[in-house]
Coordinates of C-alpha atoms and ligand atoms in Angstrom, one line a residue:
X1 CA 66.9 -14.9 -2.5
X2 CA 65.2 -12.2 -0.9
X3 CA 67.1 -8.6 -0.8
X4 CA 68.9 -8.1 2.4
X5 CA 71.5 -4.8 2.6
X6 CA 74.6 -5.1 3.8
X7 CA 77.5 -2.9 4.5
X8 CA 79.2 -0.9 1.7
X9 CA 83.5 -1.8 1.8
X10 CA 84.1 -0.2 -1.5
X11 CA 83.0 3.7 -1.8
X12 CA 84.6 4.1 -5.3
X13 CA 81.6 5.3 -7.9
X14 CA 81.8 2.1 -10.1
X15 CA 80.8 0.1 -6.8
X16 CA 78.3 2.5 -5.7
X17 CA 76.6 2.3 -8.5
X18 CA 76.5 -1.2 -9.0
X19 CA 74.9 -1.5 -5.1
X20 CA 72.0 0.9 -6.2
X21 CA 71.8 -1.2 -9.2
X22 CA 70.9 -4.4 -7.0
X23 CA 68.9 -3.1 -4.8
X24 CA 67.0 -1.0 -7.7
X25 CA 66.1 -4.1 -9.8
X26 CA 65.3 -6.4 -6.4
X27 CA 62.7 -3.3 -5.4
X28 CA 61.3 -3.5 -9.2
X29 CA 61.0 -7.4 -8.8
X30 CA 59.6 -7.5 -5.5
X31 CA 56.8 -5.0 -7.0
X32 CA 56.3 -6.9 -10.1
X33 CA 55.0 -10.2 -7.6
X34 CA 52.3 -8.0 -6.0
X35 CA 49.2 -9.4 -6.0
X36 CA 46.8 -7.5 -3.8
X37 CA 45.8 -5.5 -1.0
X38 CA 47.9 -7.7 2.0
X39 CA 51.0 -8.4 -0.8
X40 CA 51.5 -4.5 -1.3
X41 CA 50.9 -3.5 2.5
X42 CA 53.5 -6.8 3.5
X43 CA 56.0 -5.2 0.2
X44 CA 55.7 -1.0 1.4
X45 CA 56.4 -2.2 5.0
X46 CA 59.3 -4.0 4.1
X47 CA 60.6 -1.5 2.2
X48 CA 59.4 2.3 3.8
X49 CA 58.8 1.0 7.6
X50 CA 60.8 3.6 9.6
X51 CA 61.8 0.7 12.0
X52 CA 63.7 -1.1 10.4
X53 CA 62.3 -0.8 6.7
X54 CA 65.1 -1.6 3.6
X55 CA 65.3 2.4 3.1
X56 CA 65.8 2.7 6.9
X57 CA 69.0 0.4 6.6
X58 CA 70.2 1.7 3.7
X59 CA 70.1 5.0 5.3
X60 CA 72.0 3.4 8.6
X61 CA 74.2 1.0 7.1
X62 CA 75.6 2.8 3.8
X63 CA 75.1 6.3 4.5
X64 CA 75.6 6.9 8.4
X65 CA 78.4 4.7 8.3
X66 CA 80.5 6.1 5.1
X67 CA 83.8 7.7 6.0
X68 CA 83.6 11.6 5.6
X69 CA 84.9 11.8 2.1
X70 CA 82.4 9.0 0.8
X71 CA 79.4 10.6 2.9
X72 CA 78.9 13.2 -0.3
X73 CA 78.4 10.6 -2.7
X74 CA 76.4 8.2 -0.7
X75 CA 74.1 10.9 0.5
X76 CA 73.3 11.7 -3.1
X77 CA 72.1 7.8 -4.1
X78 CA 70.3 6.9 -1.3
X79 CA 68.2 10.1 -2.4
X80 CA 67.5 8.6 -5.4
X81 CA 67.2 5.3 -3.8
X82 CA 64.3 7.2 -1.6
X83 CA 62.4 8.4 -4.6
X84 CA 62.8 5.0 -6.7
X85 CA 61.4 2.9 -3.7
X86 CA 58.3 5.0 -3.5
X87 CA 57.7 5.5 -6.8
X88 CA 57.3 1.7 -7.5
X89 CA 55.5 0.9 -4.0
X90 CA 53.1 3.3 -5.8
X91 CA 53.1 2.0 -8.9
X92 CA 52.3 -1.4 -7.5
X93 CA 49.5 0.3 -5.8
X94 CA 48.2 1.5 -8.7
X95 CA 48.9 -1.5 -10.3
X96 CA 46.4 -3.6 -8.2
X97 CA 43.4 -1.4 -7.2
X98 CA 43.1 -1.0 -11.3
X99 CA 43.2 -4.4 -11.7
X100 CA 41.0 -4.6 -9.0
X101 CA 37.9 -2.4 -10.3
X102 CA 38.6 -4.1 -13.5
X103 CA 37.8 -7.1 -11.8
X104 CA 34.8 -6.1 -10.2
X105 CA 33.9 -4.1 -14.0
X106 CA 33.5 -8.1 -15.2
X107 CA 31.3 -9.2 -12.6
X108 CA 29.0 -6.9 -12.7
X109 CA 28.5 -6.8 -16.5
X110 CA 25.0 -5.7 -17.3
X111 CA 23.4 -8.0 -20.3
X112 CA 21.1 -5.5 -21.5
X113 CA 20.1 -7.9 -24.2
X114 CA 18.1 -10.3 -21.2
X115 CA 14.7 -9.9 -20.8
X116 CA 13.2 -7.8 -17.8
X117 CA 11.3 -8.7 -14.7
X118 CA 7.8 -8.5 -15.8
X119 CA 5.4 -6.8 -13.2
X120 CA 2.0 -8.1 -12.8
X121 CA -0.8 -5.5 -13.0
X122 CA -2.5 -5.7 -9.8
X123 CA -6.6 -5.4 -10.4
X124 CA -9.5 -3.5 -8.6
X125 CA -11.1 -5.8 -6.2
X126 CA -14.6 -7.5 -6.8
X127 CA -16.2 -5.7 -4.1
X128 CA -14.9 -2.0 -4.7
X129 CA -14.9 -2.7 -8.1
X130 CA -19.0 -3.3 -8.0
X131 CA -19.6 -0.9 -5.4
X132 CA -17.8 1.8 -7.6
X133 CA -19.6 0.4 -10.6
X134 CA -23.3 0.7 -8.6
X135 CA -21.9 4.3 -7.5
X136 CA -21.4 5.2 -11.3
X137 CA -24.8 4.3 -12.3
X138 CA -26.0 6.9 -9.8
X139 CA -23.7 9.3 -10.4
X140 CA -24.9 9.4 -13.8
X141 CA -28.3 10.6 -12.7
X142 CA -26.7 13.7 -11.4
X143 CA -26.3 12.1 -8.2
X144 CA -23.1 13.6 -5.9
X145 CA -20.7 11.2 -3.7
X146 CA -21.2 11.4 0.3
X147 CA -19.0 9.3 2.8
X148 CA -18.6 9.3 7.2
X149 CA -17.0 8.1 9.6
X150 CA -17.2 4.5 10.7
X151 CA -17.3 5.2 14.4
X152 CA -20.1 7.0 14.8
X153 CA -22.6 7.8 17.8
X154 CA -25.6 5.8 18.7
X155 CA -28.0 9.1 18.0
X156 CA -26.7 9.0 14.1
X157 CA -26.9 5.7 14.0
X158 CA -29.9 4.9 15.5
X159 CA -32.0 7.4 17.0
X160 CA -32.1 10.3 14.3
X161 CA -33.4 7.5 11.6
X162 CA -36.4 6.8 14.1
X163 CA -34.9 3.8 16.5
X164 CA -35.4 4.9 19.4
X165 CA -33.7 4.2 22.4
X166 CA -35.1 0.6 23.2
X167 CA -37.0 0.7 20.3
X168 CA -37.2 -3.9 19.0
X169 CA -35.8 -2.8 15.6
X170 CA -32.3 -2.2 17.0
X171 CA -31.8 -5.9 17.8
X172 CA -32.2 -6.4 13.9
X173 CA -28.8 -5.1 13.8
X174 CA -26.6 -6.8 15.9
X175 CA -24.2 -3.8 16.8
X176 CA -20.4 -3.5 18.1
X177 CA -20.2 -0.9 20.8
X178 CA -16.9 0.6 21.7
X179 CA -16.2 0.1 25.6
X180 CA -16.2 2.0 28.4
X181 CA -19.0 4.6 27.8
X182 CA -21.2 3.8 30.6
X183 CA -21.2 7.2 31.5
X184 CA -21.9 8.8 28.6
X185 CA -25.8 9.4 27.5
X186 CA -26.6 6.6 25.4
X187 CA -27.4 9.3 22.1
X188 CA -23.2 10.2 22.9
X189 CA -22.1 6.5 22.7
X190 CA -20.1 5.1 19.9
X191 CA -20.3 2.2 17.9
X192 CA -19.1 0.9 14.6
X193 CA -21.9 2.0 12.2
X194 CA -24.5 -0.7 10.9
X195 CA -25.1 1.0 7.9
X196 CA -24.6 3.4 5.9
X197 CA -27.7 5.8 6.5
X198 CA -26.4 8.0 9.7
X199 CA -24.3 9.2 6.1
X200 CA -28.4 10.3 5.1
X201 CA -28.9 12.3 8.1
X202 CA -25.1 14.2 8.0
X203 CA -25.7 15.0 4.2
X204 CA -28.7 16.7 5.4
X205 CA -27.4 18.9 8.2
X206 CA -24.8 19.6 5.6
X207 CA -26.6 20.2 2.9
X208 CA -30.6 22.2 2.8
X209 CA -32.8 20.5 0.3
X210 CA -32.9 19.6 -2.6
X211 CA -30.6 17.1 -2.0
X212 CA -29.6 13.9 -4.3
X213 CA -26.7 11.8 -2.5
X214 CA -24.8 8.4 -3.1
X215 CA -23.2 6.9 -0.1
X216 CA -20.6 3.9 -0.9
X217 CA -19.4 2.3 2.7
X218 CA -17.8 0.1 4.8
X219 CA -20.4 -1.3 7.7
X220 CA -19.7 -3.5 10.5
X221 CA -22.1 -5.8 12.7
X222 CA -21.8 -8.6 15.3
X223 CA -22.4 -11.6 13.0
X224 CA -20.6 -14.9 13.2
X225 CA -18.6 -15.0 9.7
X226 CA -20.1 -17.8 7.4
X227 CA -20.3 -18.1 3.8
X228 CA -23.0 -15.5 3.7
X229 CA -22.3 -13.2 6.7
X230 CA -19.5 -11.0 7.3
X231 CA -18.5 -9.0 10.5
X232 CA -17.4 -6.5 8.1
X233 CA -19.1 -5.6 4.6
X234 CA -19.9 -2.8 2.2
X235 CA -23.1 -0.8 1.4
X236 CA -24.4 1.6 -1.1
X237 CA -27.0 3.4 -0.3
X238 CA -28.9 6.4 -1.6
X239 CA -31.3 9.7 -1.0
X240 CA -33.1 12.3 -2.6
X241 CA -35.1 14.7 -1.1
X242 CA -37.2 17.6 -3.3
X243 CA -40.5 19.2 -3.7
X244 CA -43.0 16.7 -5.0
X245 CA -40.8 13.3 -4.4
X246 CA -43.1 10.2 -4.8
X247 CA -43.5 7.1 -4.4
X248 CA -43.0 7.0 -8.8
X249 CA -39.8 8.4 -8.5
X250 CA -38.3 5.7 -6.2
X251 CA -39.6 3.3 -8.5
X252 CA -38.7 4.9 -12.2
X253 CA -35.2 5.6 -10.3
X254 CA -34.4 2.3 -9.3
X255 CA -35.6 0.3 -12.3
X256 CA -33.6 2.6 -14.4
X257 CA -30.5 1.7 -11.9
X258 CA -31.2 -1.7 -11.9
X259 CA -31.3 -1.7 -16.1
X260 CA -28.0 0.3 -16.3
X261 CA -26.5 -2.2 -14.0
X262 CA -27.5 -5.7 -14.9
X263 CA -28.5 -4.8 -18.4
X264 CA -32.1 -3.2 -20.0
X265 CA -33.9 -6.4 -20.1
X266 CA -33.9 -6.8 -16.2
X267 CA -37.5 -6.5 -14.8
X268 CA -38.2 -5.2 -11.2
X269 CA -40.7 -5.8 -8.2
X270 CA -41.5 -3.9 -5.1
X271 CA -42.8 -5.9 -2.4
X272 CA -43.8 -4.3 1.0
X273 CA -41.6 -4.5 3.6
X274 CA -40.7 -2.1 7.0
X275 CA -37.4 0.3 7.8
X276 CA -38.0 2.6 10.2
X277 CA -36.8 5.3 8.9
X278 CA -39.1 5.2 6.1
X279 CA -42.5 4.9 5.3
X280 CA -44.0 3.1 3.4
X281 CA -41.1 0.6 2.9
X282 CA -40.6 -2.0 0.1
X283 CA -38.2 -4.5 -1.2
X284 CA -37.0 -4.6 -4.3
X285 CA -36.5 -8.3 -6.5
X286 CA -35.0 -7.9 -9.9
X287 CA -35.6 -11.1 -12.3
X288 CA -32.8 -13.4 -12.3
X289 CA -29.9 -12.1 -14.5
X290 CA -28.9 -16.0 -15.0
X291 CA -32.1 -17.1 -16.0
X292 CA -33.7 -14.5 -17.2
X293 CA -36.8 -15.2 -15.1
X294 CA -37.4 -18.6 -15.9
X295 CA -35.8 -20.4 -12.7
X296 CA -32.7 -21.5 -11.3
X297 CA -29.9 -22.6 -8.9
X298 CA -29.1 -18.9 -8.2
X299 CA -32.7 -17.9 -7.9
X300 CA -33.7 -20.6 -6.2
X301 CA -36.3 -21.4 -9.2
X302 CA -38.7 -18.5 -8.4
X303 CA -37.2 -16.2 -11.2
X304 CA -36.6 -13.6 -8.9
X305 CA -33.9 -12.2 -6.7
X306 CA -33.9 -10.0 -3.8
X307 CA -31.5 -7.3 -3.7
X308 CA -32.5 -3.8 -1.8
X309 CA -34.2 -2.3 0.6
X310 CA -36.0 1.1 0.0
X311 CA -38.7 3.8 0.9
X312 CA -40.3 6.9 1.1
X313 CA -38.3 8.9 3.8
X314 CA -40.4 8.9 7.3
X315 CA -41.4 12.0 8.2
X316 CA -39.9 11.2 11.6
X317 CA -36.6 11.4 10.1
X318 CA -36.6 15.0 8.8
X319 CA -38.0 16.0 12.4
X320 CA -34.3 16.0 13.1
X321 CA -33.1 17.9 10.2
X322 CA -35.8 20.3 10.0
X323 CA -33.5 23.6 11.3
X324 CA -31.7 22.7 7.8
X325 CA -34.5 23.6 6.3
X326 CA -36.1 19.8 5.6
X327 CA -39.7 20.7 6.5
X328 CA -41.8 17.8 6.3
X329 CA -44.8 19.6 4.6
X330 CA -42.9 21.4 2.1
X331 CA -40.4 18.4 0.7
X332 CA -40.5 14.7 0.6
X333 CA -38.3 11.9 -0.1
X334 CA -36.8 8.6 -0.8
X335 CA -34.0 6.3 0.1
X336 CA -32.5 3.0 -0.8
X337 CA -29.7 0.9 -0.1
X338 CA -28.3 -2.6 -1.1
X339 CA -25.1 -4.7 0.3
X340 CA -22.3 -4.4 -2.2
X341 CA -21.1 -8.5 -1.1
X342 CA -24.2 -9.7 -2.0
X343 CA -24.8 -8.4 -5.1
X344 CA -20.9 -8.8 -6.8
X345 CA -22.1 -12.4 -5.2
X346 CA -24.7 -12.7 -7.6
X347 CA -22.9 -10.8 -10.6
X348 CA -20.1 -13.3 -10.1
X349 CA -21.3 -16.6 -8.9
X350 CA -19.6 -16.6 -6.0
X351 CA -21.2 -18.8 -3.3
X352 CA -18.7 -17.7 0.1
X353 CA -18.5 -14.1 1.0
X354 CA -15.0 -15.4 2.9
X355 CA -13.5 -15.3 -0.5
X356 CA -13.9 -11.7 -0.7
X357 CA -11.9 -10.9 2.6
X358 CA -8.5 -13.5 2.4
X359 CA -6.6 -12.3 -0.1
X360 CA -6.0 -15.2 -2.1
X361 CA -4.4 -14.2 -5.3
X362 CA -5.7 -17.2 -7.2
X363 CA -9.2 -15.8 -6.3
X364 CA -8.9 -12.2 -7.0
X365 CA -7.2 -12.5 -10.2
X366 CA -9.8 -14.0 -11.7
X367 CA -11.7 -10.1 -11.9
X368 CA -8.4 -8.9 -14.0
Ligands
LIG401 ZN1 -32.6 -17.8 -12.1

């Protein structure tokens, strides 16, 4: 039966006492049910609500109503009633919230003795990976690092490395324009580079000869994507410019290169070929590294495979540079360059350059 108060007949100490007994041990069995948050809110209401609360009815029903001689007395227990109640709607408080955490403690247990979450090691990808590797071979021959922008203008692009406006060779590279520059002089347009050699011409109004740069590089052109094009691809190329360059040092320069790349038994050829900004021109074969010369798949059984472009700088080319002190009958130079894809194709037998650009794990960690 739940506690209810009711009104006091007997004022005599013996009886008074015996009431605050009752409702003392109904308040300490109420708290002892308490089982959470909701219990102990329903149990301190029922007890300490002003309106109508068990304290608020004691306070009515024993104390307001004693007879004056009584009043003394009363007045003194319900005091005490007052401090007991609170003191175990607190307790009960206390009571659950530590259970509570307790609880929560236990579920959360940490089982340090599991093992962890292993983290894969992500890996440098095939084509930075051989373009930095090409870069370090060049670096080593004392070489520096040179990089540009992407965007650049049609007369970096184009017209400073000897294509003129209108000149055939453009069409040879297909070439993204960004829109709306009608009004512009066509030297002040902007495209997406096609390669990496306006990098060439800024090194040298940077930089007064002698000058020995490596240029690693993204390069765009508009080519339909197929397992050996790419909208998008990557380009190393290189320049040195002194007194006395020649023809010699392009070649003992590369064929070193080529050796410290592919390995000291790899044999090199320069055929002719044109670039217009240099002069003469050649392409470069270096015997198959699969073969070893003798004829393959991957060579396509001649033995030899095709990898760069290079030449002696055209004298054209410094024309624009020569305030920066590259005076075509005092210095001379070469330059080179070779398409990162199409090489870490080769090093790697990989016969789609589309692999490179879809970022399929199973693919890429296969160069861990
Ligand atoms: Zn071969």
């Amino acid at each position: 039966m739940a506690y209810t108060v009711r009104k006091l007949d007997d004022y005599a100490p013996a009886a008074l006492d015996a009431a605050v007994h009752d409702l003392l041990s109904a308040v300490g069995q109420e708290a002892g049910s308490v089982a959470g948050e909701n219990d102990w809110k329903l149990f301190r209401d029922r007890w300490m609500a002003r309106k109508n609360g068990i304290l608020t009815q004691v306070n009515d029903l024993w104390l307001k109503a004693a007879p004056g001689p009584a009043k003394r007395e009363v007045g003194a227990r319900v005091n005490q009633l007052k401090t007991e109640v609170e003191r175990a709607v607190d307790a009960a408080q206390q009571r659950i919230s530590s259970s509570g955490s307790k609880s929560r403690l236990d579920s959360e247990r940490l089982d340090i003795t599991l093992p962890g979450i292993r983290r894969p090691l992500g890996a440098e990808h095939p084509v930075l990976r051989t373009m930095s590797e090409i870069v370090q071979v060049f670096r080593a021959m004392g070489y520096s690092v040179a990089d540009g922008p992407e965007i650049e203008t049609d007369y970096l692009n184009f017209e400073a490395l000897n294509f003129p406006p209108n000149h055939p060779a453009r069409d040879t590279q297909d070439t993204i324009f960004v829109a709306g520059q009608e009004r512009k002089p066509q030297r002040d347009r902007l495209l997406l580079r096609t390669h990496t050699s306006p990098v060439q011409i800024r090194a040298m109004m940077a930089t007064p000869p002698p000058i020995r740069v490596v240029v690693p590089g993204k390069v765009h052109r508009a080519d339909t994507a197929d397992a050996t094009h790419s909208p998008i691809f990557h380009q190393v190329e290189g320049l040195a410019v002194d007194t006395n360059i020649t023809f010699c040092d392009l070649k003992g320069t590369l064929d070193h290169a080529m050796k410290a790349f592919f390995g000291s038994n790899v044999k090199t050829r320069f055929f002719p070929s044109f670039f217009p900004f240099t002069e003469p021109s050649a392409d470069v074969s270096v015997t198959c590294f699969k073969c070893g010369g003798k004829g393959c798949r991957l060579c396509k059984m001649s033995g030899w495979i095709e990898l760069l472009g290079c030449g002696m700088v055209d004298p054209n080319v410094f024309q624009f540079v020569k305030s920066n002190g590259y005076d075509s009958r005092k210095i001379s130079g070469f330059a080179f360059g070779m398409g990162v894809e199409r090489i870490a194709m080769l090093k790697y037998g990989i016969d789609d350059i589309q692999l490179f650009y879809q970022g399929d794990v199973r693919f890429l960690e296969q160069f861990n």
